[in-house]
Structures are given as structure tokens and as C-alpha cells.
Phi, psi and omega in degrees: 000136178255176179292351181277344185092005176242156180284149178300316179298318180296318180291326176295317179295320177303313179300314184296321180293316178296317180297324179299321178294317179293317181296336180292345182085358182267341178237115181294313183208155179215138170242127180231135177232132174230140176218152180223124180057223180271008183291160177295132177299142174259127185238136174244131172234117185225133174095195192235166181291325182243154184291339180258023175113222181084194183300150177288150171291149182237168177303328183260016174300138181266131180241153172285120188278345180048227186290350173290355171295327189305310182295338182269315185293337179295339184301331179300318179292326180293324175302317182290326174294316179302323184270006180060028173270345171228148171235145186302322185255018166295143170281148187276352186303327183297331177257331183237070183300339178298340183254019175282158172051058183287148166255151184233137178306140177297317173221159183298334181267002182295158168297156187292346177258005178264086192228167170234157178294147175298144181288335180202166177290162175283136179252167174303318179302317179301317182292315184290332180264008180061038180233025184281349171123351179227144177185178178272128177223102185293347176278352183251013178303135181102346176281155180304322183291321178292322176299318180294321178302310181295321181299324181285345177068033183254012176246150182288169172072012172279165179303327179258131179299159181293148180287172180296161193306315183296318178291323179300312183287333174297313179296320177302320181291348178276349184262148170285163172282153176282323182224163177298147177307131178082000187277314190221144174290129180227143191271149161083298193299323179299325180294325175285324180295326178306318181297319178294318179299314180300316181296321180291320181292319187269342186068023185228141176305141183305315182296324178294318181296316177301316181299315185290319190257341184236298186296313181301303181301331181272357182070026180276074192286343182251017183255130179178181185270359174205165183247121180300151184307320183285355177248000187300332180295346180270354182258117177284164171293157173259127181261142170236086184300151179296124184299330183278316187254340185080001181296136183288128171237136176283119177272324179213115177283157178288296179296124177073006183273190185296337185252016184268353177210161181303129182283156174298324182237115176278099188272110177295342181284340183185017189264356187280151167244147181195183179236167179300317183290322178298314181292326177298317180300318182294310183289330176294321176300318179297317178295334180268023175060033173100002183251137176233117179047047176084352180255132180278124179262315178226154177289157177301315178298325178297316179296318179298322179297317181293321196256012173237157186298131180249001186271145174285169180303319181293316179297323180297317180302315181294319181291319179296320179296321179302317180287313188291320187273356184230033179298335179291338177272319186266358184060028175095356179284147172110008182274069183244326186097274191271178178213133178264240172244112178077003184203158175284148175227126183286124180246355172213159183275094182261350178201212185283344184277147182279163171303136180105343176296140182225152180151203180193173180241162179236147182290359177262007179096036181238148180207126179220127176220155171237149186228104182291340180292314182256001182056047186244140167238137174230137178229125178234128185227130172217185187236033181242123182284168188273032173284340177229163184286349192309308186293320180295320179294323175301313179300311183299319179291325177301311183289322177300317183285320180303316184290337175283339183278351179283122181281000000 
């Protein structure tokens, strides 16, 4: 047993497994951090910033967090719930009038004008639990509603960046809902909508509010929606390898890239950049029931609400089917069961991690979870996008190995 709370043999194996991925030539560099209880975090840094060499990755290398932004960016809304500036069952129309009087598709495959009126207004709870009625569903590519979503330019990773928040929510308001409010868990769009809601409630830009109330108090000095010029050398390029050949293509360069200046839309669904230590501070705070170094960031009930399953039995069935029946799309990622607020929550034992573990993964090669059963936080960061299985397989092997290292 080491001072970290993990076995020496286990940590050696962790290093060897990560090194094997880098040595394969499919992962240029990886930063991994694991911590248990009050023990010193154990950090591995292996490989380089670029696939063809260059500087080594460091403990403080900044990565694009992609969807691993979701569990962190949701904290802004939790602050507002704690302060009673938002209530879970408030309707959102007072702040988001663009989403009043919704129409809902008659069927998911219907034309976008084949609709029925929504049975009720959208609530704050619907938005925070990702059940307000619209989302990204890769199994529905080719349907009229998914085509309309892409056409409106309100999803990330399109050739054109998302518009500023007011225009974004205006465009969102031109679309019908896929499902009735509160009916079904839907991915992504709600996480971006949370940011617009927070900004409207506070009268403050979303990124500023997050900085003031979450990042600043937690000492997350390298976390934000863009990377300043004097820190740009710490951001590697993001690769999206060719799915057919595996050949490395730069999807986003650091200099002059998507994260080199403040974005028009600060997307809580996938826009953050951060480091292993910054994310460790956040997830450790969640395990500590909302407290960081003696200072309360979130109330204990707020943390419990975020980190426990919020889905009904019916919603759960649909979400589990989405993960189970589409492993060929996700490369096996997503076998968790439940969803809290902004993050997955394990409701069944689908791999080495126990029920109750919470967190999420990002399509840029990032993975962060906390586990209240073993008092463990793990952060894995690389710069390879999910066009190929490499990064997902690295994540799965990281968690498999981490759980064997617990004595």
C-alpha cells in the first residue's frame, strides 16, 4: 500500500497499460490522475503534445474537456437552486420566452410540422435532468428533426461555431420538441440550455458566473471556455483520426483554433478547457459533500441531487437501450444506467466500477468520475477525438486498471 491509497503493483500496472496505448502510436499523449480519500494524488504523464513528437505532455497540460464539461458546468444552476433564485418546478418561460407554447412531434420520425401541442410547459427540472424534449440522438440521424437541428447550427462541432446565446435560443425556439416535456432523457442540448438559463436569471454572462461562483473558489485557475495566448503552448491540437485508415487529422489546432479566443457561445455541454488538477478539485469537492478546503461551494442536498439517479423507470429503460444497442457507435462507452444532473450515475454493475459512481466522458478523449463507495476520483485526459475507438478504449482500460489498484 502506498501513501496514495493504491497498491504499488496496481499503480505500476496502471502505468504499463497507459504506456501501451501511447506506444501503439494511436494515442500521442495522456495525463492521468487518481486519488483516494485524503491521499496524495498519483499522476501519470506519458507521451507528447503532437502525434509526430514535440514537447512532452505535462501535469498542467490543458485539454479540451468536450462533454466532460457537463458535470462541471451544471454547478452554476445548483448555486441558483441553493439561493432560491431558481426552483425545480418553475416553468422556464419567464426567463426563456422563446420556449413558451411548445409543439411536439407526433412521432420521432414525423416531418417537423407534423406536431401536437405540448401537454405542459417546460420546467427547470426538465432542463436540469436533460428531459425537456430536445437532444442529440445519433440513432436518429436521417430523421427530419435531426436534419433541422443541424441546419439551425445549434449543436457543437459543426463547421460553423454556435451563435451567441440569444440567437441560439431563438433558433431553438423555431423547432418542435422530439418528445413531451419530462418524457424522455435526451443528450446534449439541455446542457447548453442551462448556460442560457443561468445567464438570464443572473443577468450575468454564464462564463463569468461560473468563474465567480465555482472556478474561482475551487482554485480552478486553468478552467474556462478559451485559453489565453500566453498559455496556448499548454494546449495540444485535437486530432480526429480518419475512421477508415486511422491517419491523424488535426480537427482543432491550438493557435488560431476554436479555443484561442472567447467563443460567441459558452457551451456548458462541451466548451470547457481544463487540467487534471482543476477537475480533481471539482470532483473531490463533490465527494466532500460540497465543501472545498473548509469553504462550502454547494449545499450537501444540491450535491446529492446532482450525483444520484434522477430518471424514472421508463426513462431509464430508454437510456439503457440507447447505450446497450449502440455500442458499435459509442465503442462501448455509456454502460452506466442512470443520469443525475449533468452526469451519468451508475445504477447497475456494468463493469469494474460500483453502483453510485458518477461522472462522464468527452468525445475529445477525456473521462472523469468520482466514486463515493471507494472515495476515489479518476481523471484521464488525451487529445484524440472519438472518430476512432482508441481514446474510448484507453478510458475503459484506465478504469479497469484503476479499480484493480485499490487495496
